């Protein structure tokens, strides 16, 4: 649809009543730039920071100030709580361009999507702020007319300062990363068993559905030594930010980014201690057996995984929260197991896979740019590995000088190449020329803008495969 000189996003047309009559607000493209257009006698009363195009018609930029106005007058563009719903799905978007593709998958099912999901590590590596993360999602949701509600997750936060930052912006979920307070297993440092723990856990059988959990003295000491401090840390954070109900947000407890695999006994112990201290949380992310590495399928013993997640899911049901599965992208082997054993009650997080799909677009539509990026990624892989645990071997990645342009897409089926590209996003996006300009970033964003619909389709297909195997 054309309006004046604008290409209008038709699903974004909304009418709103003001004190002195109605106004129409929509998003449009002016040249290549997205803007808001506000039309109506009292258009300026809505509060957008805008310029007058002609009498009764305003133009407003997509900036933070206007995002705040948008969330106020169109509440469907603001995040809401939904982690306690049966199934929820996190979709991190490191680039701020994927949400329009993501949300198409959630129009027709009962799954609660968490479109804004970013860790501080990702913010730092992409030079973004939580304002930008949330604003990009609000704009996409407005543009597509997605009115079902979505969440915003301050992901893997470790400090009170970061938590307060995310909550003050209206994030509706905090994933508390307890890993700095989880001790590595060390039998030499096991504590003396206090009467409190001995009375509570020894010589008892905890019946969780069809599993009996029994602690030996050694196992109990191990749980205390690994998780006690993490439990106290979570209690402190809960009391500071969640107990009063000041912020309208859900809490997820994450104990996954550690060396210690969370055994069913350890899960039971940590959950029981948290709940007895009054810490109420909607979900918990254990570290499962096997490996959930970034960007590739599950590595490990499927039978053991199924046996253990069965008990983890039962413990979560017993206490009344749900399991959260982190690094959930591309874990196609285990999706049917997760769906079966949780009965569809879970939260799952994906992020980097949407970045990989964006690079797939680059490989397809600008092969020479992709080649430059690929060669650059190879040189910074060692550095990027400090931030992420991956096992990719560069020697297993085909030499791209032997690949024809139309063969570049095969790299996205190669686990080693996937991990190479998955974890080097920060270095790729931030790489600068001598004059301070970006080597790749601006060219990539220009390309992604030109092939926006192709990107959305790729996301729909790839994330859609996740939903299918998860039986959503
Ligand atoms: Zn995690």
GROMACS .gro file of C-alpha atoms in nm, residues 55-219:
model
  165
   55UNK     CA    1  -0.085   1.963   0.851
   56UNK     CA    2  -0.211   1.673   1.063
   57UNK     CA    3   0.062   1.431   0.948
   58UNK     CA    4   0.376   1.362   1.149
   59UNK     CA    5   0.686   1.156   1.087
   60UNK     CA    6   0.871   0.994   1.380
   61UNK     CA    7   1.197   0.801   1.389
   62UNK     CA    8   1.237   0.451   1.530
   63UNK     CA    9   1.442   0.556   1.832
   64UNK     CA   10   1.434   0.473   2.202
   65UNK     CA   11   1.222   0.770   2.300
   66UNK     CA   12   0.954   0.674   2.048
   67UNK     CA   13   0.976   0.306   2.145
   68UNK     CA   14   0.881   0.410   2.499
   69UNK     CA   15   0.582   0.606   2.363
   70UNK     CA   16   0.484   0.309   2.147
   71UNK     CA   17   0.489   0.068   2.443
   72UNK     CA   18   0.274   0.307   2.642
   73UNK     CA   19   0.001   0.370   2.384
   74UNK     CA   20   0.008   0.020   2.230
   75UNK     CA   21   0.062  -0.216   2.523
   76UNK     CA   22   0.092  -0.519   2.294
   77UNK     CA   23   0.438  -0.389   2.199
   78UNK     CA   24   0.558  -0.412   2.561
   79UNK     CA   25   0.679  -0.742   2.709
   80UNK     CA   26   0.458  -0.933   2.950
   81UNK     CA   27   0.511  -1.228   3.184
   82UNK     CA   28   0.455  -1.574   3.043
   83UNK     CA   29   0.722  -1.805   3.179
   84UNK     CA   30   0.467  -1.989   3.388
   85UNK     CA   31   0.268  -2.086   3.080
   86UNK     CA   32   0.299  -2.445   2.971
   87UNK     CA   33   0.544  -2.405   2.684
   88UNK     CA   34   0.767  -2.105   2.626
   89UNK     CA   35   1.037  -2.043   2.369
   90UNK     CA   36   1.329  -1.799   2.385
   91UNK     CA   37   1.454  -1.647   2.061
   92UNK     CA   38   1.762  -1.436   2.107
   93UNK     CA   39   1.836  -1.200   1.821
   94UNK     CA   40   2.189  -1.063   1.843
   95UNK     CA   41   2.137  -0.844   1.536
   96UNK     CA   42   1.802  -0.684   1.613
   97UNK     CA   43   1.656  -0.791   1.276
   98UNK     CA   44   1.514  -1.140   1.330
   99UNK     CA   45   1.194  -1.088   1.528
  100UNK     CA   46   0.969  -1.034   1.225
  101UNK     CA   47   1.079  -1.379   1.109
  102UNK     CA   48   1.050  -1.538   1.451
  103UNK     CA   49   0.703  -1.416   1.533
  104UNK     CA   50   0.540  -1.569   1.226
  105UNK     CA   51   0.593  -1.908   1.389
  106UNK     CA   52   0.399  -1.814   1.699
  107UNK     CA   53   0.085  -1.669   1.544
  108UNK     CA   54  -0.098  -1.999   1.544
  109UNK     CA   55   0.015  -2.197   1.849
  110UNK     CA   56  -0.014  -2.168   2.226
  111UNK     CA   57   0.356  -2.125   2.288
  112UNK     CA   58   0.467  -1.813   2.471
  113UNK     CA   59   0.756  -1.651   2.281
  114UNK     CA   60   1.037  -1.460   2.452
  115UNK     CA   61   1.159  -1.245   2.163
  116UNK     CA   62   1.390  -1.017   2.359
  117UNK     CA   63   1.652  -1.244   2.511
  118UNK     CA   64   2.010  -1.143   2.549
  119UNK     CA   65   2.295  -1.210   2.787
  120UNK     CA   66   2.543  -0.949   2.902
  121UNK     CA   67   2.810  -1.146   2.716
  122UNK     CA   68   2.610  -1.097   2.395
  123UNK     CA   69   2.548  -0.728   2.468
  124UNK     CA   70   2.920  -0.673   2.514
  125UNK     CA   71   3.021  -0.868   2.205
  126UNK     CA   72   2.768  -0.687   1.985
  127UNK     CA   73   2.802  -0.343   2.148
  128UNK     CA   74   2.428  -0.330   2.208
  129UNK     CA   75   2.226  -0.216   2.508
  130UNK     CA   76   1.913  -0.368   2.662
  131UNK     CA   77   1.727  -0.058   2.541
  132UNK     CA   78   1.820  -0.146   2.182
  133UNK     CA   79   1.735  -0.514   2.226
  134UNK     CA   80   1.389  -0.438   2.358
  135UNK     CA   81   1.320  -0.153   2.115
  136UNK     CA   82   1.403  -0.369   1.811
  137UNK     CA   83   1.150  -0.625   1.932
  138UNK     CA   84   0.878  -0.367   2.006
  139UNK     CA   85   0.920  -0.222   1.656
  140UNK     CA   86   0.900  -0.565   1.491
  141UNK     CA   87   0.596  -0.665   1.695
  142UNK     CA   88   0.425  -0.338   1.602
  143UNK     CA   89   0.516  -0.369   1.237
  144UNK     CA   90   0.372  -0.721   1.212
  145UNK     CA   91   0.070  -0.654   1.432
  146UNK     CA   92   0.162  -0.938   1.669
  147UNK     CA   93  -0.082  -0.900   1.957
  148UNK     CA   94  -0.049  -1.230   2.143
  149UNK     CA   95   0.211  -1.109   2.390
  150UNK     CA   96   0.580  -1.182   2.428
  151UNK     CA   97   0.844  -1.184   2.699
  152UNK     CA   98   1.181  -1.017   2.751
  153UNK     CA   99   1.460  -1.213   2.921
  154UNK     CA  100   1.764  -1.059   3.086
  155UNK     CA  101   1.957  -1.375   3.012
  156UNK     CA  102   2.238  -1.521   3.220
  157UNK     CA  103   2.267  -1.223   3.454
  158UNK     CA  104   2.515  -1.257   3.737
  159UNK     CA  105   2.502  -0.928   3.924
  160UNK     CA  106   2.245  -0.717   4.105
  161UNK     CA  107   2.346  -0.420   3.890
  162UNK     CA  108   2.265  -0.596   3.561
  163UNK     CA  109   1.941  -0.736   3.702
  164UNK     CA  110   1.825  -0.395   3.815
  165UNK     CA  111   1.914  -0.252   3.472
  166UNK     CA  112   1.703  -0.510   3.287
  167UNK     CA  113   1.410  -0.493   3.531
  168UNK     CA  114   1.402  -0.113   3.528
  169UNK     CA  115   1.351  -0.124   3.149
  170UNK     CA  116   1.054  -0.358   3.187
  171UNK     CA  117   1.216  -0.695   3.119
  172UNK     CA  118   0.967  -0.958   3.235
  173UNK     CA  119   1.206  -1.244   3.301
  174UNK     CA  120   1.547  -1.269   3.463
  175UNK     CA  121   1.767  -1.572   3.416
  176UNK     CA  122   1.987  -1.573   3.721
  177UNK     CA  123   2.323  -1.727   3.639
  178UNK     CA  124   2.451  -1.885   3.960
  179UNK     CA  125   2.764  -2.030   3.804
  180UNK     CA  126   3.011  -1.803   3.983
  181UNK     CA  127   2.880  -1.944   4.312
  182UNK     CA  128   2.876  -2.310   4.212
  183UNK     CA  129   3.185  -2.491   4.333
  184UNK     CA  130   3.362  -2.754   4.132
  185UNK     CA  131   3.349  -3.100   4.274
  186UNK     CA  132   3.625  -3.149   4.529
  187UNK     CA  133   3.587  -3.428   4.788
  188UNK     CA  134   3.879  -3.282   4.987
  189UNK     CA  135   3.673  -2.975   5.071
  190UNK     CA  136   3.350  -3.145   5.175
  191UNK     CA  137   3.205  -2.980   5.484
  192UNK     CA  138   3.121  -3.145   5.812
  193UNK     CA  139   2.759  -3.245   5.792
  194UNK     CA  140   2.543  -3.021   6.009
  195UNK     CA  141   2.243  -3.152   6.199
  196UNK     CA  142   2.017  -2.936   5.981
  197UNK     CA  143   2.115  -3.112   5.659
  198UNK     CA  144   2.150  -3.458   5.815
  199UNK     CA  145   1.799  -3.447   5.965
  200UNK     CA  146   1.653  -3.310   5.649
  201UNK     CA  147   1.805  -3.546   5.394
  202UNK     CA  148   1.963  -3.859   5.545
  203UNK     CA  149   1.776  -4.183   5.610
  204UNK     CA  150   1.484  -4.067   5.406
  205UNK     CA  151   1.332  -4.165   5.076
  206UNK     CA  152   1.198  -3.884   4.861
  207UNK     CA  153   0.934  -4.024   4.631
  208UNK     CA  154   0.912  -3.824   4.310
  209UNK     CA  155   0.650  -3.984   4.086
  210UNK     CA  156   0.797  -4.328   4.010
  211UNK     CA  157   1.151  -4.248   4.126
  212UNK     CA  158   1.286  -4.285   4.480
  213UNK     CA  159   1.562  -4.042   4.565
  214UNK     CA  160   1.792  -4.142   4.850
  215UNK     CA  161   2.102  -3.948   4.961
  216UNK     CA  162   2.411  -4.121   5.095
  217UNK     CA  163   2.617  -3.913   5.335
  218UNK     CA  164   2.881  -3.868   5.067
  219UNK     CA  165   2.627  -3.755   4.805
   0.00000   0.00000   0.00000
